[in-house]
Amino acid sequence: NEYTLPSTTSYKYFALVVSRTVGANQLSIQEVKYFGTREQGQSVLHDGQLTLTKSLNVPQIGPALDADDTPRRDRLVVEYNTSTNPTFEGAVRDTSGRGNDGVFIGGASYNATEKALVFDGNADYVESPPLGWSGAQQHSVSVWIKLDQMVNPNSTSIQNAWTIVNGGAANRVSHLHIFTNGTIEWAFNGNNATTVSGFIQAGTWYHIVCVYNGGAGNATTSRRMWINGDEKSWDSLGSSDILNLEPEATFALGYNKQLNNYDHDGSVSNAKLYDVALTASEVKTLYDMGRCDEGHHTMNFSKTRVGIGLGDGE
């Protein structure tokens, strides 16, 4: 017999109750079947916790491994990507597409464990070919740096992270200094600007981005600096002399060719030189990309609703 339950209400339990028998007081029930709709609950992702009772097999969660989030790649002039070993035949490969491979000078080397270019603070550096720039060339420099000690082996009070210079006179150089007290100075030699007194410490990685818009005047109108994604204000300013680069100027890491005892005792990762002034959002993107893996180690599940249709349970 087939019996349809005369109700549209959902039930969790059904009871089959025998109220009487006939004949020899025997009861036989065979092949009982219930038909209806199986209830499926929604999977819930709480803040910080994901619970799965079924196997979740996916080839990858997150961005594509070959994703490139680098902003303004078309305006890169030099890029030394240290995420993997960039060295070949005594040089550092430039991945900007401009062919500005850097040359190892002195004891500079690549450390695969650190994923960084390493400098011993004794006249060793990496230098690009001449950039061909002149005058007040707009530029942005993004680097990750770490100091092994605050005083380099030359016992100078300044270490140099990067330099754009050809050894010329004042105002023909753009370079980043770190003093032994942790103060950072972005110098044009005659138009210097310092920020974040006592901020830098040895043994810690910092992301520093310097942006110059090509203008005259002091740093409040022409230069901006970000450290670890936060823009910093200037503590002191120099004169208003405008930058005046020469075509022979090169991009060097770890050494100041004009002041040859300002050597960097530490490491530099993923240096990028642009011929344009980056925006604040582009600087933030560079910081979010991370030092070594371009941000591919992270996956953002921030208050995200994830629904998994289990279907028949497979």
PDB file of C-alpha atoms in Angstrom:
ATOM      1  CA  ASN A   1       0.000   0.000   0.000  1.00  0.00           C
ATOM      2  CA  GLU A   2       1.132   3.599  -0.600  1.00  0.00           C
ATOM      3  CA  TYR A   3       0.205   6.311   1.857  1.00  0.00           C
ATOM      4  CA  THR A   4       0.866  10.061   1.386  1.00  0.00           C
ATOM      5  CA  LEU A   5       1.301  12.110   4.529  1.00  0.00           C
ATOM      6  CA  PRO A   6      -1.363  14.837   4.331  1.00  0.00           C
ATOM      7  CA  SER A   7       0.887  17.669   5.524  1.00  0.00           C
ATOM      8  CA  THR A   8       3.498  20.137   4.210  1.00  0.00           C
ATOM      9  CA  THR A   9       5.193  20.346   7.604  1.00  0.00           C
ATOM     10  CA  SER A  10       8.757  19.037   7.883  1.00  0.00           C
ATOM     11  CA  TYR A  11       9.179  16.167  10.387  1.00  0.00           C
ATOM     12  CA  LYS A  12      12.335  14.894  12.006  1.00  0.00           C
ATOM     13  CA  TYR A  13      10.866  11.559  13.231  1.00  0.00           C
ATOM     14  CA  PHE A  14       8.212   9.209  11.872  1.00  0.00           C
ATOM     15  CA  ALA A  15       6.591   6.448  13.946  1.00  0.00           C
ATOM     16  CA  LEU A  16       4.765   3.455  12.497  1.00  0.00           C
ATOM     17  CA  VAL A  17       2.297   2.283  15.198  1.00  0.00           C
ATOM     18  CA  VAL A  18       0.364  -1.016  14.830  1.00  0.00           C
ATOM     19  CA  SER A  19      -3.051  -0.647  16.438  1.00  0.00           C
ATOM     20  CA  ARG A  20      -4.482  -4.085  15.660  1.00  0.00           C
ATOM     21  CA  THR A  21      -3.866  -7.354  13.894  1.00  0.00           C
ATOM     22  CA  VAL A  22      -6.145  -9.890  12.274  1.00  0.00           C
ATOM     23  CA  GLY A  23      -5.930 -13.578  11.731  1.00  0.00           C
ATOM     24  CA  ALA A  24      -3.207 -15.331  13.653  1.00  0.00           C
ATOM     25  CA  ASN A  25      -2.033 -12.132  15.387  1.00  0.00           C
ATOM     26  CA  GLN A  26       0.992 -11.941  13.109  1.00  0.00           C
ATOM     27  CA  LEU A  27       2.506  -8.769  11.681  1.00  0.00           C
ATOM     28  CA  SER A  28       4.845  -8.534   8.739  1.00  0.00           C
ATOM     29  CA  ILE A  29       6.365  -5.215   7.487  1.00  0.00           C
ATOM     30  CA  GLN A  30       8.636  -5.330   4.474  1.00  0.00           C
ATOM     31  CA  GLU A  31      10.444  -2.812   2.259  1.00  0.00           C
ATOM     32  CA  VAL A  32       9.419   0.346   4.050  1.00  0.00           C
ATOM     33  CA  LYS A  33      10.478   3.439   2.070  1.00  0.00           C
ATOM     34  CA  TYR A  34      10.212   7.128   2.857  1.00  0.00           C
ATOM     35  CA  PHE A  35      10.398   9.723   0.116  1.00  0.00           C
ATOM     36  CA  GLY A  36      11.062  13.431   0.609  1.00  0.00           C
ATOM     37  CA  THR A  37      13.769  16.104   0.454  1.00  0.00           C
ATOM     38  CA  ARG A  38      17.019  15.718   2.372  1.00  0.00           C
ATOM     39  CA  GLU A  39      17.806  18.835   4.391  1.00  0.00           C
ATOM     40  CA  GLN A  40      21.235  20.403   3.721  1.00  0.00           C
ATOM     41  CA  GLY A  41      22.738  22.887   6.150  1.00  0.00           C
ATOM     42  CA  GLN A  42      25.019  25.744   5.111  1.00  0.00           C
ATOM     43  CA  SER A  43      28.734  25.579   5.849  1.00  0.00           C
ATOM     44  CA  VAL A  44      29.846  28.413   8.102  1.00  0.00           C
ATOM     45  CA  LEU A  45      33.283  30.068   8.306  1.00  0.00           C
ATOM     46  CA  HIS A  46      33.654  31.721  11.687  1.00  0.00           C
ATOM     47  CA  ASP A  47      36.305  34.354  12.312  1.00  0.00           C
ATOM     48  CA  GLY A  48      39.575  32.453  12.451  1.00  0.00           C
ATOM     49  CA  GLN A  49      38.111  28.933  12.203  1.00  0.00           C
ATOM     50  CA  LEU A  50      37.073  26.701   9.328  1.00  0.00           C
ATOM     51  CA  THR A  51      35.684  23.228  10.077  1.00  0.00           C
ATOM     52  CA  LEU A  52      35.171  20.710   7.286  1.00  0.00           C
ATOM     53  CA  THR A  53      33.662  17.267   7.842  1.00  0.00           C
ATOM     54  CA  LYS A  54      34.351  16.233   4.264  1.00  0.00           C
ATOM     55  CA  SER A  55      37.597  16.114   2.336  1.00  0.00           C
ATOM     56  CA  LEU A  56      38.283  19.279   0.347  1.00  0.00           C
ATOM     57  CA  ASN A  57      40.522  18.498  -2.595  1.00  0.00           C
ATOM     58  CA  VAL A  58      41.561  21.504  -4.684  1.00  0.00           C
ATOM     59  CA  PRO A  59      44.709  22.079  -6.749  1.00  0.00           C
ATOM     60  CA  GLN A  60      45.342  25.532  -5.227  1.00  0.00           C
ATOM     61  CA  ILE A  61      43.774  28.173  -3.019  1.00  0.00           C
ATOM     62  CA  GLY A  62      45.072  31.705  -3.456  1.00  0.00           C
ATOM     63  CA  PRO A  63      46.634  33.698  -6.288  1.00  0.00           C
ATOM     64  CA  ALA A  64      48.328  32.052  -9.241  1.00  0.00           C
ATOM     65  CA  LEU A  65      51.934  31.185  -8.505  1.00  0.00           C
ATOM     66  CA  ASP A  66      53.077  33.253 -11.477  1.00  0.00           C
ATOM     67  CA  ALA A  67      50.967  36.293 -10.535  1.00  0.00           C
ATOM     68  CA  ASP A  68      52.831  39.591 -10.774  1.00  0.00           C
ATOM     69  CA  ASP A  69      51.366  42.408  -8.686  1.00  0.00           C
ATOM     70  CA  THR A  70      54.316  44.768  -9.245  1.00  0.00           C
ATOM     71  CA  PRO A  71      52.875  48.250  -9.889  1.00  0.00           C
ATOM     72  CA  ARG A  72      53.984  50.271 -12.937  1.00  0.00           C
ATOM     73  CA  ARG A  73      56.159  47.492 -14.306  1.00  0.00           C
ATOM     74  CA  ASP A  74      56.442  49.405 -17.570  1.00  0.00           C
ATOM     75  CA  ARG A  75      58.301  52.185 -15.711  1.00  0.00           C
ATOM     76  CA  LEU A  76      60.815  49.945 -13.959  1.00  0.00           C
ATOM     77  CA  VAL A  77      64.417  50.775 -14.844  1.00  0.00           C
ATOM     78  CA  VAL A  78      66.221  48.319 -12.559  1.00  0.00           C
ATOM     79  CA  GLU A  79      64.814  45.323 -10.663  1.00  0.00           C
ATOM     80  CA  TYR A  80      66.968  42.860  -8.757  1.00  0.00           C
ATOM     81  CA  ASN A  81      64.519  40.136  -7.730  1.00  0.00           C
ATOM     82  CA  THR A  82      66.145  38.131  -4.940  1.00  0.00           C
ATOM     83  CA  SER A  83      63.209  35.742  -4.382  1.00  0.00           C
ATOM     84  CA  THR A  84      65.282  33.229  -6.333  1.00  0.00           C
ATOM     85  CA  ASN A  85      68.985  33.341  -7.108  1.00  0.00           C
ATOM     86  CA  PRO A  86      69.399  36.230  -9.580  1.00  0.00           C
ATOM     87  CA  THR A  87      73.149  35.837 -10.105  1.00  0.00           C
ATOM     88  CA  PHE A  88      74.964  34.687 -13.229  1.00  0.00           C
ATOM     89  CA  GLU A  89      78.640  34.925 -14.223  1.00  0.00           C
ATOM     90  CA  GLY A  90      79.512  37.501 -11.560  1.00  0.00           C
ATOM     91  CA  ALA A  91      76.463  39.669 -12.218  1.00  0.00           C
ATOM     92  CA  VAL A  92      72.954  40.213 -10.859  1.00  0.00           C
ATOM     93  CA  ARG A  93      70.184  39.776 -13.431  1.00  0.00           C
ATOM     94  CA  ASP A  94      67.939  42.792 -13.989  1.00  0.00           C
ATOM     95  CA  THR A  95      64.345  41.565 -14.360  1.00  0.00           C
ATOM     96  CA  SER A  96      62.915  44.953 -15.388  1.00  0.00           C
ATOM     97  CA  GLY A  97      63.420  44.148 -19.070  1.00  0.00           C
ATOM     98  CA  ARG A  98      65.839  47.076 -19.539  1.00  0.00           C
ATOM     99  CA  GLY A  99      68.981  44.923 -19.430  1.00  0.00           C
ATOM    100  CA  ASN A 100      70.591  46.855 -16.548  1.00  0.00           C
ATOM    101  CA  ASP A 101      72.295  43.824 -15.008  1.00  0.00           C
ATOM    102  CA  GLY A 102      74.281  44.688 -11.904  1.00  0.00           C
ATOM    103  CA  VAL A 103      77.974  43.876 -11.467  1.00  0.00           C
ATOM    104  CA  PHE A 104      79.351  42.451  -8.209  1.00  0.00           C
ATOM    105  CA  ILE A 105      82.207  44.557  -6.814  1.00  0.00           C
ATOM    106  CA  GLY A 106      84.372  43.407  -3.908  1.00  0.00           C
ATOM    107  CA  GLY A 107      82.932  40.768  -1.571  1.00  0.00           C
ATOM    108  CA  ALA A 108      79.257  41.319  -2.329  1.00  0.00           C
ATOM    109  CA  SER A 109      77.325  38.072  -2.839  1.00  0.00           C
ATOM    110  CA  TYR A 110      73.913  36.412  -2.903  1.00  0.00           C
ATOM    111  CA  ASN A 111      72.713  34.449   0.141  1.00  0.00           C
ATOM    112  CA  ALA A 112      70.150  31.772  -0.786  1.00  0.00           C
ATOM    113  CA  THR A 113      69.014  31.331   2.829  1.00  0.00           C
ATOM    114  CA  GLU A 114      68.410  35.055   3.341  1.00  0.00           C
ATOM    115  CA  LYS A 115      67.189  35.481  -0.253  1.00  0.00           C
ATOM    116  CA  ALA A 116      69.152  38.699  -0.322  1.00  0.00           C
ATOM    117  CA  LEU A 117      72.246  40.426  -1.633  1.00  0.00           C
ATOM    118  CA  VAL A 118      74.784  40.534   1.194  1.00  0.00           C
ATOM    119  CA  PHE A 119      77.416  43.229   1.834  1.00  0.00           C
ATOM    120  CA  ASP A 120      80.214  43.132   4.402  1.00  0.00           C
ATOM    121  CA  GLY A 121      80.610  46.889   4.817  1.00  0.00           C
ATOM    122  CA  ASN A 122      84.044  47.010   3.224  1.00  0.00           C
ATOM    123  CA  ALA A 123      83.768  48.647  -0.224  1.00  0.00           C
ATOM    124  CA  ASP A 124      81.625  45.908  -1.749  1.00  0.00           C
ATOM    125  CA  TYR A 125      78.529  46.719  -3.790  1.00  0.00           C
ATOM    126  CA  VAL A 126      76.364  45.946  -6.818  1.00  0.00           C
ATOM    127  CA  GLU A 127      76.299  48.538  -9.607  1.00  0.00           C
ATOM    128  CA  SER A 128      74.166  48.969 -12.724  1.00  0.00           C
ATOM    129  CA  PRO A 129      75.287  50.388 -16.075  1.00  0.00           C
ATOM    130  CA  PRO A 130      74.814  54.165 -16.626  1.00  0.00           C
ATOM    131  CA  LEU A 131      71.141  55.131 -16.486  1.00  0.00           C
ATOM    132  CA  GLY A 132      71.284  57.956 -19.024  1.00  0.00           C
ATOM    133  CA  TRP A 133      69.326  60.263 -16.708  1.00  0.00           C
ATOM    134  CA  SER A 134      69.961  63.983 -16.400  1.00  0.00           C
ATOM    135  CA  GLY A 135      68.780  66.885 -14.301  1.00  0.00           C
ATOM    136  CA  ALA A 136      65.865  66.535 -11.893  1.00  0.00           C
ATOM    137  CA  GLN A 137      64.824  63.066 -13.045  1.00  0.00           C
ATOM    138  CA  GLN A 138      61.742  61.710 -11.301  1.00  0.00           C
ATOM    139  CA  HIS A 139      62.500  58.427  -9.569  1.00  0.00           C
ATOM    140  CA  SER A 140      61.232  55.984  -6.955  1.00  0.00           C
ATOM    141  CA  VAL A 141      63.339  53.413  -5.117  1.00  0.00           C
ATOM    142  CA  SER A 142      61.898  50.438  -3.240  1.00  0.00           C
ATOM    143  CA  VAL A 143      64.211  48.255  -1.144  1.00  0.00           C
ATOM    144  CA  TRP A 144      64.112  45.843   1.781  1.00  0.00           C
ATOM    145  CA  ILE A 145      67.177  46.383   3.982  1.00  0.00           C
ATOM    146  CA  LYS A 146      68.688  44.868   7.106  1.00  0.00           C
ATOM    147  CA  LEU A 147      71.774  46.051   8.974  1.00  0.00           C
ATOM    148  CA  ASP A 148      74.027  43.479  10.637  1.00  0.00           C
ATOM    149  CA  GLN A 149      75.449  46.187  12.904  1.00  0.00           C
ATOM    150  CA  MET A 150      74.931  49.919  13.240  1.00  0.00           C
ATOM    151  CA  VAL A 151      78.613  50.770  12.744  1.00  0.00           C
ATOM    152  CA  ASN A 152      80.267  49.389   9.616  1.00  0.00           C
ATOM    153  CA  PRO A 153      83.839  48.010   9.588  1.00  0.00           C
ATOM    154  CA  ASN A 154      85.124  51.407   8.451  1.00  0.00           C
ATOM    155  CA  SER A 155      83.847  52.801  11.779  1.00  0.00           C
ATOM    156  CA  THR A 156      81.836  55.498  10.014  1.00  0.00           C
ATOM    157  CA  SER A 157      78.648  56.915  11.456  1.00  0.00           C
ATOM    158  CA  ILE A 158      76.721  56.388   8.205  1.00  0.00           C
ATOM    159  CA  GLN A 159      75.818  53.371   6.098  1.00  0.00           C
ATOM    160  CA  ASN A 160      74.528  53.673   2.556  1.00  0.00           C
ATOM    161  CA  ALA A 161      71.685  51.458   1.302  1.00  0.00           C
ATOM    162  CA  TRP A 162      71.557  52.709  -2.298  1.00  0.00           C
ATOM    163  CA  THR A 163      72.989  55.481  -4.478  1.00  0.00           C
ATOM    164  CA  ILE A 164      72.274  57.116  -7.838  1.00  0.00           C
ATOM    165  CA  VAL A 165      75.540  58.947  -8.578  1.00  0.00           C
ATOM    166  CA  ASN A 166      78.523  59.130 -10.911  1.00  0.00           C
ATOM    167  CA  GLY A 167      80.914  60.725  -8.431  1.00  0.00           C
ATOM    168  CA  GLY A 168      79.986  64.272  -9.444  1.00  0.00           C
ATOM    169  CA  ALA A 169      79.572  67.431  -7.422  1.00  0.00           C
ATOM    170  CA  ALA A 170      76.895  68.386  -4.924  1.00  0.00           C
ATOM    171  CA  ASN A 171      73.262  67.931  -5.974  1.00  0.00           C
ATOM    172  CA  ARG A 172      74.312  65.363  -8.574  1.00  0.00           C
ATOM    173  CA  VAL A 173      73.492  62.444  -6.309  1.00  0.00           C
ATOM    174  CA  SER A 174      70.472  60.781  -4.692  1.00  0.00           C
ATOM    175  CA  HIS A 175      71.269  58.335  -1.916  1.00  0.00           C
ATOM    176  CA  LEU A 176      69.822  56.813   1.268  1.00  0.00           C
ATOM    177  CA  HIS A 177      71.841  56.987   4.498  1.00  0.00           C
ATOM    178  CA  ILE A 178      71.314  55.213   7.828  1.00  0.00           C
ATOM    179  CA  PHE A 179      73.064  56.748  10.839  1.00  0.00           C
ATOM    180  CA  THR A 180      74.306  54.786  13.846  1.00  0.00           C
ATOM    181  CA  ASN A 181      71.456  56.214  15.957  1.00  0.00           C
ATOM    182  CA  GLY A 182      68.897  54.732  13.536  1.00  0.00           C
ATOM    183  CA  THR A 183      68.059  57.995  11.752  1.00  0.00           C
ATOM    184  CA  ILE A 184      67.376  57.799   7.997  1.00  0.00           C
ATOM    185  CA  GLU A 185      68.532  60.524   5.615  1.00  0.00           C
ATOM    186  CA  TRP A 186      67.653  60.894   1.942  1.00  0.00           C
ATOM    187  CA  ALA A 187      70.383  63.120   0.606  1.00  0.00           C
ATOM    188  CA  PHE A 188      70.839  65.130  -2.591  1.00  0.00           C
ATOM    189  CA  ASN A 189      74.028  66.627  -1.085  1.00  0.00           C
ATOM    190  CA  GLY A 190      72.864  70.145  -0.446  1.00  0.00           C
ATOM    191  CA  ASN A 191      69.174  69.271  -0.225  1.00  0.00           C
ATOM    192  CA  ASN A 192      69.127  66.600   2.468  1.00  0.00           C
ATOM    193  CA  ALA A 193      66.130  65.407   4.464  1.00  0.00           C
ATOM    194  CA  THR A 194      66.088  63.260   7.612  1.00  0.00           C
ATOM    195  CA  THR A 195      63.226  61.320   9.145  1.00  0.00           C
ATOM    196  CA  VAL A 196      62.354  58.823  11.866  1.00  0.00           C
ATOM    197  CA  SER A 197      65.141  59.488  14.340  1.00  0.00           C
ATOM    198  CA  GLY A 198      66.211  56.301  16.089  1.00  0.00           C
ATOM    199  CA  PHE A 199      63.860  54.100  14.044  1.00  0.00           C
ATOM    200  CA  ILE A 200      66.230  51.612  12.351  1.00  0.00           C
ATOM    201  CA  GLN A 201      67.748  48.825  14.454  1.00  0.00           C
ATOM    202  CA  ALA A 202      70.249  46.134  13.517  1.00  0.00           C
ATOM    203  CA  GLY A 203      68.985  42.632  12.732  1.00  0.00           C
ATOM    204  CA  THR A 204      65.522  43.713  11.517  1.00  0.00           C
ATOM    205  CA  TRP A 205      64.162  43.898   7.971  1.00  0.00           C
ATOM    206  CA  TYR A 206      62.630  47.213   6.863  1.00  0.00           C
ATOM    207  CA  HIS A 207      60.841  48.133   3.655  1.00  0.00           C
ATOM    208  CA  ILE A 208      61.771  51.659   2.546  1.00  0.00           C
ATOM    209  CA  VAL A 209      60.350  53.481  -0.475  1.00  0.00           C
ATOM    210  CA  CYS A 210      61.635  56.902  -1.579  1.00  0.00           C
ATOM    211  CA  VAL A 211      59.625  58.903  -4.153  1.00  0.00           C
ATOM    212  CA  TYR A 212      60.891  62.069  -5.887  1.00  0.00           C
ATOM    213  CA  ASN A 213      58.513  63.985  -8.149  1.00  0.00           C
ATOM    214  CA  GLY A 214      61.210  65.930 -10.008  1.00  0.00           C
ATOM    215  CA  GLY A 215      60.391  69.290  -8.488  1.00  0.00           C
ATOM    216  CA  ALA A 216      62.476  71.962  -6.881  1.00  0.00           C
ATOM    217  CA  GLY A 217      62.059  73.211  -3.336  1.00  0.00           C
ATOM    218  CA  ASN A 218      62.611  71.338  -0.114  1.00  0.00           C
ATOM    219  CA  ALA A 219      61.507  67.806   0.647  1.00  0.00           C
ATOM    220  CA  THR A 220      58.034  68.805   1.813  1.00  0.00           C
ATOM    221  CA  THR A 221      57.054  69.519  -1.797  1.00  0.00           C
ATOM    222  CA  SER A 222      59.276  67.178  -3.801  1.00  0.00           C
ATOM    223  CA  ARG A 223      60.060  64.033  -1.789  1.00  0.00           C
ATOM    224  CA  ARG A 224      58.084  61.430   0.156  1.00  0.00           C
ATOM    225  CA  MET A 225      59.243  58.383   2.140  1.00  0.00           C
ATOM    226  CA  TRP A 226      57.435  55.289   3.388  1.00  0.00           C
ATOM    227  CA  ILE A 227      58.766  52.763   5.919  1.00  0.00           C
ATOM    228  CA  ASN A 228      56.941  49.450   6.289  1.00  0.00           C
ATOM    229  CA  GLY A 229      53.946  50.851   4.426  1.00  0.00           C
ATOM    230  CA  ASP A 230      53.571  54.029   6.526  1.00  0.00           C
ATOM    231  CA  GLU A 231      54.460  57.462   5.172  1.00  0.00           C
ATOM    232  CA  LYS A 232      56.848  59.412   7.394  1.00  0.00           C
ATOM    233  CA  SER A 233      57.205  63.147   7.890  1.00  0.00           C
ATOM    234  CA  TRP A 234      60.545  64.930   7.683  1.00  0.00           C
ATOM    235  CA  ASP A 235      62.311  65.863  10.912  1.00  0.00           C
ATOM    236  CA  SER A 236      64.714  68.276   9.235  1.00  0.00           C
ATOM    237  CA  LEU A 237      65.348  69.664   5.760  1.00  0.00           C
ATOM    238  CA  GLY A 238      68.317  70.984   3.838  1.00  0.00           C
ATOM    239  CA  SER A 239      68.462  73.703   1.204  1.00  0.00           C
ATOM    240  CA  SER A 240      66.126  74.001  -1.760  1.00  0.00           C
ATOM    241  CA  ASP A 241      68.730  73.197  -4.432  1.00  0.00           C
ATOM    242  CA  ILE A 242      67.252  71.029  -7.172  1.00  0.00           C
ATOM    243  CA  LEU A 243      68.625  67.600  -8.073  1.00  0.00           C
ATOM    244  CA  ASN A 244      70.945  67.676 -11.096  1.00  0.00           C
ATOM    245  CA  LEU A 245      71.937  64.167 -12.193  1.00  0.00           C
ATOM    246  CA  GLU A 246      74.348  63.366 -15.021  1.00  0.00           C
ATOM    247  CA  PRO A 247      73.820  60.728 -17.759  1.00  0.00           C
ATOM    248  CA  GLU A 248      76.774  58.706 -16.428  1.00  0.00           C
ATOM    249  CA  ALA A 249      75.040  58.158 -13.082  1.00  0.00           C
ATOM    250  CA  THR A 250      74.539  54.527 -12.067  1.00  0.00           C
ATOM    251  CA  PHE A 251      72.330  52.760  -9.521  1.00  0.00           C
ATOM    252  CA  ALA A 252      74.411  51.093  -6.799  1.00  0.00           C
ATOM    253  CA  LEU A 253      73.422  49.027  -3.767  1.00  0.00           C
ATOM    254  CA  GLY A 254      75.499  48.959  -0.587  1.00  0.00           C
ATOM    255  CA  TYR A 255      78.036  51.665  -1.381  1.00  0.00           C
ATOM    256  CA  ASN A 256      78.409  55.409  -2.012  1.00  0.00           C
ATOM    257  CA  LYS A 257      80.820  56.103  -4.864  1.00  0.00           C
ATOM    258  CA  GLN A 258      80.997  59.777  -3.923  1.00  0.00           C
ATOM    259  CA  LEU A 259      81.741  59.111  -0.241  1.00  0.00           C
ATOM    260  CA  ASN A 260      83.500  55.772  -0.437  1.00  0.00           C
ATOM    261  CA  ASN A 261      83.484  54.916   3.262  1.00  0.00           C
ATOM    262  CA  TYR A 262      79.680  54.893   3.676  1.00  0.00           C
ATOM    263  CA  ASP A 263      79.465  51.138   3.180  1.00  0.00           C
ATOM    264  CA  HIS A 264      76.445  48.965   3.960  1.00  0.00           C
ATOM    265  CA  ASP A 265      77.082  46.151   6.435  1.00  0.00           C
ATOM    266  CA  GLY A 266      74.013  43.983   5.950  1.00  0.00           C
ATOM    267  CA  SER A 267      71.549  42.749   3.333  1.00  0.00           C
ATOM    268  CA  VAL A 268      69.320  44.149   0.594  1.00  0.00           C
ATOM    269  CA  SER A 269      66.342  42.358  -0.992  1.00  0.00           C
ATOM    270  CA  ASN A 270      64.193  43.017  -4.053  1.00  0.00           C
ATOM    271  CA  ALA A 271      65.522  46.423  -5.064  1.00  0.00           C
ATOM    272  CA  LYS A 272      63.371  48.280  -7.601  1.00  0.00           C
ATOM    273  CA  LEU A 273      64.213  51.573  -9.343  1.00  0.00           C
ATOM    274  CA  TYR A 274      61.504  53.472 -11.266  1.00  0.00           C
ATOM    275  CA  ASP A 275      61.747  56.505 -13.549  1.00  0.00           C
ATOM    276  CA  VAL A 276      58.420  57.822 -12.236  1.00  0.00           C
ATOM    277  CA  ALA A 277      56.978  59.025  -8.922  1.00  0.00           C
ATOM    278  CA  LEU A 278      54.860  56.230  -7.448  1.00  0.00           C
ATOM    279  CA  THR A 279      51.559  56.917  -5.698  1.00  0.00           C
ATOM    280  CA  ALA A 280      50.751  56.014  -2.094  1.00  0.00           C
ATOM    281  CA  SER A 281      48.572  53.087  -3.198  1.00  0.00           C
ATOM    282  CA  GLU A 282      51.363  51.730  -5.407  1.00  0.00           C
ATOM    283  CA  VAL A 283      53.801  51.945  -2.488  1.00  0.00           C
ATOM    284  CA  LYS A 284      51.306  50.047  -0.323  1.00  0.00           C
ATOM    285  CA  THR A 285      51.108  47.332  -2.983  1.00  0.00           C
ATOM    286  CA  LEU A 286      54.893  46.930  -2.939  1.00  0.00           C
ATOM    287  CA  TYR A 287      54.858  46.528   0.838  1.00  0.00           C
ATOM    288  CA  ASP A 288      51.958  44.052   0.779  1.00  0.00           C
ATOM    289  CA  MET A 289      53.807  41.927  -1.786  1.00  0.00           C
ATOM    290  CA  GLY A 290      56.330  41.040   0.907  1.00  0.00           C
ATOM    291  CA  ARG A 291      60.084  40.724   0.861  1.00  0.00           C
ATOM    292  CA  CYS A 292      60.674  37.410  -0.877  1.00  0.00           C
ATOM    293  CA  ASP A 293      57.596  35.676  -2.238  1.00  0.00           C
ATOM    294  CA  GLU A 294      55.608  38.572  -3.734  1.00  0.00           C
ATOM    295  CA  GLY A 295      52.801  37.900  -1.228  1.00  0.00           C
ATOM    296  CA  HIS A 296      52.024  34.378  -2.472  1.00  0.00           C
ATOM    297  CA  HIS A 297      52.351  32.924   1.043  1.00  0.00           C
ATOM    298  CA  THR A 298      49.115  34.556   2.197  1.00  0.00           C
ATOM    299  CA  MET A 299      45.435  33.832   1.587  1.00  0.00           C
ATOM    300  CA  ASN A 300      42.800  36.300   2.703  1.00  0.00           C
ATOM    301  CA  PHE A 301      39.760  34.701   4.416  1.00  0.00           C
ATOM    302  CA  SER A 302      38.620  37.862   6.203  1.00  0.00           C
ATOM    303  CA  LYS A 303      34.911  37.588   7.109  1.00  0.00           C
ATOM    304  CA  THR A 304      34.305  35.709   3.887  1.00  0.00           C
ATOM    305  CA  ARG A 305      31.255  33.473   3.449  1.00  0.00           C
ATOM    306  CA  VAL A 306      32.270  30.152   1.958  1.00  0.00           C
ATOM    307  CA  GLY A 307      29.496  27.804   0.813  1.00  0.00           C
ATOM    308  CA  ILE A 308      30.341  24.189  -0.014  1.00  0.00           C
ATOM    309  CA  GLY A 309      27.635  22.198  -1.779  1.00  0.00           C
ATOM    310  CA  LEU A 310      28.180  18.602  -0.685  1.00  0.00           C
ATOM    311  CA  GLY A 311      25.534  17.177  -3.022  1.00  0.00           C
ATOM    312  CA  ASP A 312      25.418  13.430  -2.456  1.00  0.00           C
ATOM    313  CA  GLY A 313      28.257  13.573   0.051  1.00  0.00           C
ATOM    314  CA  GLU A 314      31.138  12.920  -2.295  1.00  0.00           C
TER     315      GLU A 314
END
